[in-house]
Structures are given as structure tokens and as C-alpha cells.
Coordinates of C-alpha atoms and ligand atoms in Angstrom, one line a residue:
M1 CA 0.0 0.0 0.0
S2 CA 1.3 3.4 -0.9
I3 CA 1.3 6.2 1.5
K4 CA -0.5 9.2 0.2
E5 CA 0.3 12.7 1.5
K6 CA -2.7 14.6 2.5
A7 CA -3.7 17.6 0.6
V8 CA -3.3 21.1 2.1
I9 CA -6.7 22.3 3.1
I10 CA -7.0 26.0 3.5
N11 CA -10.0 27.5 5.2
K12 CA -8.9 31.1 5.8
L13 CA -10.0 33.5 3.2
E14 CA -6.7 35.5 3.0
D15 CA -4.6 32.3 2.8
A16 CA -6.8 30.8 0.2
R17 CA -6.5 33.9 -2.0
A18 CA -2.7 34.0 -1.5
A19 CA -2.4 30.3 -2.4
L20 CA -4.5 30.7 -5.4
E21 CA -2.6 33.8 -6.6
E22 CA 0.7 31.9 -6.3
A23 CA -0.7 28.9 -8.2
I24 CA -2.1 31.1 -10.9
E25 CA 1.2 33.0 -11.3
N26 CA 3.1 29.8 -11.7
S27 CA 0.7 28.5 -14.4
T28 CA 0.4 29.3 -18.0
K29 CA -2.4 26.9 -19.1
I30 CA -5.2 26.7 -16.5
L31 CA -8.3 24.6 -17.0
A32 CA -11.1 26.0 -14.9
F33 CA -13.7 23.3 -14.3
T34 CA -17.0 24.8 -12.9
G35 CA -20.1 23.4 -11.3
A36 CA -23.2 24.7 -9.7
G37 CA -21.4 26.3 -6.8
I38 CA -20.1 29.1 -9.0
S39 CA -23.6 30.1 -10.0
T40 CA -25.4 30.0 -6.6
E41 CA -24.6 33.6 -5.8
S42 CA -26.1 34.4 -9.3
G43 CA -29.5 33.1 -8.1
V44 CA -29.2 29.8 -9.9
P45 CA -29.9 27.2 -7.2
D46 CA -27.9 24.0 -7.1
F47 CA -30.1 21.2 -8.5
R48 CA -28.8 19.0 -5.8
S49 CA -30.1 21.1 -2.9
K50 CA -33.3 19.9 -1.5
D51 CA -35.3 23.0 -1.8
S52 CA -34.2 23.4 -5.4
P53 CA -37.0 24.2 -8.1
W54 CA -35.5 21.2 -9.9
V55 CA -37.3 19.0 -7.4
R56 CA -40.6 20.6 -8.3
Y57 CA -39.9 20.8 -12.0
K58 CA -38.1 17.5 -12.3
P59 CA -36.4 17.2 -15.7
I60 CA -38.0 14.6 -18.0
E61 CA -35.7 11.8 -19.0
F62 CA -34.5 11.7 -22.6
D63 CA -36.3 8.4 -23.4
L64 CA -39.6 9.7 -22.3
F65 CA -39.1 12.9 -24.1
M66 CA -38.5 11.0 -27.3
R67 CA -41.3 8.5 -27.1
D68 CA -44.2 10.3 -25.3
I69 CA -45.6 13.5 -26.8
L70 CA -47.4 14.4 -23.6
M71 CA -44.1 14.1 -21.6
R72 CA -42.5 16.2 -24.3
E73 CA -45.1 19.0 -23.7
E74 CA -44.7 18.5 -19.9
A75 CA -40.8 18.9 -20.4
W76 CA -41.4 22.3 -22.1
R77 CA -43.9 23.4 -19.4
R78 CA -41.3 22.7 -16.7
K79 CA -38.4 24.2 -18.8
F80 CA -40.3 27.5 -19.1
A81 CA -41.3 27.5 -15.4
L82 CA -37.6 27.1 -14.5
D83 CA -36.6 29.8 -17.0
D84 CA -38.8 32.2 -15.2
I85 CA -37.1 31.5 -11.9
Y86 CA -33.6 31.9 -13.4
A87 CA -34.5 34.8 -15.7
S88 CA -32.8 37.4 -13.5
A89 CA -29.5 35.5 -13.1
K90 CA -26.4 37.5 -13.8
P91 CA -22.8 36.5 -13.6
G92 CA -21.2 36.5 -10.2
R93 CA -17.8 37.4 -8.9
G94 CA -16.5 33.9 -9.8
H95 CA -17.6 34.3 -13.4
Y96 CA -15.9 37.7 -13.7
A97 CA -12.7 36.4 -12.2
L98 CA -12.5 33.6 -14.7
A99 CA -13.4 36.0 -17.6
N100 CA -10.5 38.2 -16.5
L101 CA -8.1 35.3 -16.3
V102 CA -9.2 34.2 -19.8
Q103 CA -8.5 37.7 -21.0
Q104 CA -5.0 37.6 -19.5
G105 CA -4.4 34.4 -21.4
K106 CA -4.0 32.3 -18.3
I107 CA -7.1 30.1 -18.9
I108 CA -7.0 27.8 -21.9
A109 CA -10.5 26.5 -21.3
I110 CA -13.5 26.7 -19.0
V111 CA -15.1 23.3 -18.8
T112 CA -18.5 23.6 -17.2
Q113 CA -21.3 21.4 -15.9
N114 CA -23.6 24.4 -15.8
I115 CA -26.2 25.2 -18.5
D116 CA -26.8 28.8 -17.4
N117 CA -24.8 30.6 -20.1
L118 CA -23.3 32.8 -17.3
H119 CA -19.7 32.3 -18.5
Q120 CA -20.7 33.7 -21.9
D121 CA -22.6 36.5 -20.2
S122 CA -19.5 37.5 -18.2
G123 CA -17.6 38.0 -21.6
V124 CA -15.8 34.8 -22.1
P125 CA -15.7 33.9 -25.9
D126 CA -17.5 30.7 -27.0
E127 CA -14.2 29.0 -28.1
K128 CA -13.0 29.0 -24.5
I129 CA -16.1 27.5 -23.1
I130 CA -16.8 23.7 -23.1
E131 CA -20.3 22.8 -22.0
L132 CA -20.6 19.2 -20.8
H133 CA -24.3 19.4 -20.1
G134 CA -25.3 21.7 -22.9
N135 CA -26.9 25.1 -22.6
G136 CA -30.4 26.0 -21.5
T137 CA -30.8 29.3 -23.2
Y138 CA -31.7 28.0 -26.7
A139 CA -33.0 24.8 -28.3
L140 CA -31.9 22.3 -30.9
C141 CA -33.7 20.1 -33.4
L142 CA -32.9 16.5 -32.4
S143 CA -33.1 15.4 -36.1
C144 CA -31.2 18.0 -38.1
G145 CA -29.4 20.0 -35.3
L146 CA -30.9 23.4 -36.3
R147 CA -30.8 26.0 -33.6
H148 CA -34.1 27.4 -32.4
E149 CA -34.5 30.5 -30.1
L150 CA -36.7 30.1 -27.0
L151 CA -38.8 33.3 -27.4
P152 CA -40.6 32.3 -30.5
I153 CA -40.9 28.6 -29.4
R154 CA -42.5 29.8 -26.1
A155 CA -44.9 32.1 -27.8
E156 CA -46.1 29.2 -30.0
F157 CA -46.2 26.7 -27.2
E158 CA -48.3 29.0 -25.0
A159 CA -50.7 29.6 -27.9
S160 CA -51.0 26.0 -29.1
G161 CA -49.9 23.9 -26.1
A162 CA -48.1 21.6 -28.6
A163 CA -44.4 20.7 -28.2
P164 CA -42.4 22.5 -30.8
A165 CA -41.3 20.9 -34.1
C166 CA -38.3 21.9 -36.2
K167 CA -39.1 24.7 -38.6
A168 CA -36.8 23.1 -41.2
C169 CA -37.5 19.3 -40.9
G170 CA -40.4 18.9 -38.6
G171 CA -38.2 16.9 -36.0
P172 CA -38.5 17.2 -32.3
V173 CA -37.0 20.3 -30.8
K174 CA -35.5 20.1 -27.4
S175 CA -33.7 22.5 -25.0
A176 CA -30.0 22.3 -25.9
T177 CA -29.2 20.7 -22.5
I178 CA -28.1 17.1 -22.0
S179 CA -31.0 15.3 -20.3
F180 CA -30.7 12.3 -18.1
G181 CA -30.3 9.3 -20.3
Q182 CA -29.0 11.3 -23.2
T183 CA -25.4 10.6 -24.4
M184 CA -22.7 13.1 -23.5
P185 CA -21.9 15.5 -26.4
E186 CA -19.1 14.1 -28.4
V187 CA -17.4 17.3 -29.5
A188 CA -17.5 18.8 -26.0
M189 CA -16.1 15.7 -24.4
R190 CA -13.3 15.6 -27.0
R191 CA -12.4 19.2 -26.4
A192 CA -12.5 18.7 -22.6
Q193 CA -10.2 15.8 -22.8
N194 CA -7.8 17.7 -24.9
A195 CA -7.8 20.6 -22.4
V196 CA -7.3 18.1 -19.5
A197 CA -4.3 16.7 -21.2
D198 CA -2.9 20.1 -22.1
C199 CA -3.4 22.1 -18.8
D200 CA -0.8 22.7 -16.1
L201 CA -3.3 23.6 -13.4
F202 CA -6.7 22.1 -13.0
L203 CA -8.8 24.4 -11.0
A204 CA -12.1 22.7 -9.9
I205 CA -14.6 25.4 -8.7
G206 CA -18.0 24.7 -7.2
S207 CA -18.3 21.1 -8.3
S208 CA -19.1 18.2 -6.0
L209 CA -16.9 16.2 -8.3
V210 CA -19.1 13.2 -7.9
V211 CA -20.6 12.3 -11.3
Y212 CA -18.6 11.3 -14.3
P213 CA -16.8 12.9 -16.1
A214 CA -16.3 15.5 -13.3
A215 CA -15.0 12.8 -11.0
A216 CA -12.4 11.6 -13.6
F217 CA -11.1 14.7 -15.3
P218 CA -9.1 16.1 -12.2
L219 CA -7.2 12.8 -11.7
A220 CA -6.6 12.5 -15.4
A221 CA -5.1 16.0 -15.5
Q222 CA -2.8 15.1 -12.6
Q223 CA -1.6 12.1 -14.4
Y224 CA -0.7 14.3 -17.3
G225 CA 1.3 16.4 -14.8
A226 CA -1.1 19.2 -13.9
K227 CA -1.5 20.5 -10.4
L228 CA -5.0 20.1 -8.9
I229 CA -6.7 22.8 -6.8
I230 CA -10.2 22.3 -5.5
L231 CA -12.2 25.3 -4.5
N232 CA -15.6 24.4 -3.0
G233 CA -17.8 25.2 -0.1
E234 CA -18.0 21.6 0.9
E235 CA -15.8 18.5 1.0
T236 CA -15.4 16.6 -2.3
P237 CA -14.4 12.9 -2.7
L238 CA -11.3 14.1 -4.5
D239 CA -10.0 16.4 -1.7
N240 CA -7.4 13.9 -0.7
S241 CA -6.0 13.7 -4.2
A242 CA -5.7 17.5 -4.6
D243 CA -2.6 19.5 -4.2
I244 CA -4.5 22.3 -2.4
V245 CA -8.1 22.5 -1.2
L246 CA -9.6 25.9 -0.8
R247 CA -12.6 25.7 1.4
G248 CA -14.9 28.7 1.5
D249 CA -17.2 31.0 -0.4
I250 CA -16.3 30.9 -4.1
G251 CA -17.2 34.5 -4.8
D252 CA -15.2 35.7 -1.8
I253 CA -12.1 33.7 -2.8
L254 CA -12.2 34.7 -6.4
L255 CA -13.1 38.3 -5.9
P256 CA -9.5 39.8 -6.2
F257 CA -9.0 38.0 -9.5
A258 CA -11.9 39.8 -11.1
A259 CA -10.2 43.2 -11.0
Ligands
ZN301 ZN1 -34.7 19.8 -37.9

């Protein structure tokens, strides 16, 4: 049995900021991996929390969406109900910090589990953002891939009650998110794997690092030689593998990097 050194766990705000500043200074190719925790201060509740609207408006599994027209309509009803809750969400301190580091050329990619478009809203160009679970601010035809905007879809849905069909091919149109039971997006996964192999610092922010691929990417990056820093409000199962764990409020810790 090998003896593993324990990660350094930093709870004090000033120390966390100092450690992060040093790590960022010593890195040239940072991969920022973000989860729900970076968006909670923006008013997007973590879908894992028990009072989350996701419990009330439980997402419909992909299978059901595809084969049951009534469930497809229900999926759209829930989607629009959730959209109303998140409508006022704006990027937070963490988003702006990462946008700033992208602009400085420090961050090679932001790989996100979030679907809220807040990295884009904070000014990060699309080519730096890799969305593992898609994006909830537009829709796609599942047959031909044509992009559809939500506003006209919603107007038609509210008028007719019928789930939207593609205006080009008539195929089923779905929110551009990855539903439970839907395969991971191939292009995004490939881009993420390349960034994992390429980065010299893997900075995991606000992710519980439980589900695949969130649980696998940090360790893979380490095997390629990157440092691993985990910034999160709570413990994660990978804390013991990290080089440094920063435990605290994500916005507070990242605030100085937004300037
Ligand atoms: Zn189509």
C-alpha cells in the first residue's frame, strides 16, 4: 500500500487567496472546471439542494421525451417554469474572475457542468467554453441540429400547447441541454479531454466532483502532470488527491481576480 500525502486544506480567506494567486502566477495553461457552486450567488440554485426548483420541475428523462408526446409537452412546461425562476440570473464574482483570467491568457478552457450561459454572459468567448451538459438558453432540433430560439418557441407553445417541431425538418425540438439518459456531447467531451491533457493547473470550482466525467477529469489532469486545486464550499471525494483544497465562499475567494 502506498502512503499518500494529505492535501493542504485552506479555510482562511486571505490564505486561500494567496495560495490561489501563487498557483495562478506559476501556471500558463489553466483549465477551470466549474459546477453549480459558482452560480449559486447568481441566483441559480444547485439542483442537488433539497429546496431546489429542480425538485418541483423535475427534468424529464430523454427516453420519455422522445417517445411520449405528452411528456414532451410537460418537459417544455417545466423548462419555461424554471426559466422564469432563473430569468434574472447575472454572472457573479467567480464568473468575472474567470473571464478576467481568460482575457489575460491564463485560462485555456472553462469546462462547465452548468447550463446557465453565465460564462458567456461574463464576456468569455465561446471558443474558450466547453459545456458538458449543454446550454439551457436555446434549443436544438434533435433530427437536423438546427438551432431554435426560445422566445418564438415559447410564444407558439403557449398559444397551441403543442411541443415545438423543427421549422426546417419537422423533427422534435428540445432545450440544448443534455438530459438524463442522453449521451454526452461528443465534441464537448473531446475538447474537454484535450484541455485536460494540455493544462498545467486544473482548477475545480464549485463542483461536488461526484458524477462522471467531473470525477475523472481532475485525476486524469494530474496524471498528465497538472496541479489540482479544488475550490468548493464543501468537501469533495477528491479532496485527498488534490494539491491544495480551498474551502470557503467561491465568490469571496475569487473576488480579487476579477479586478
Ligand atoms: Zn430539424
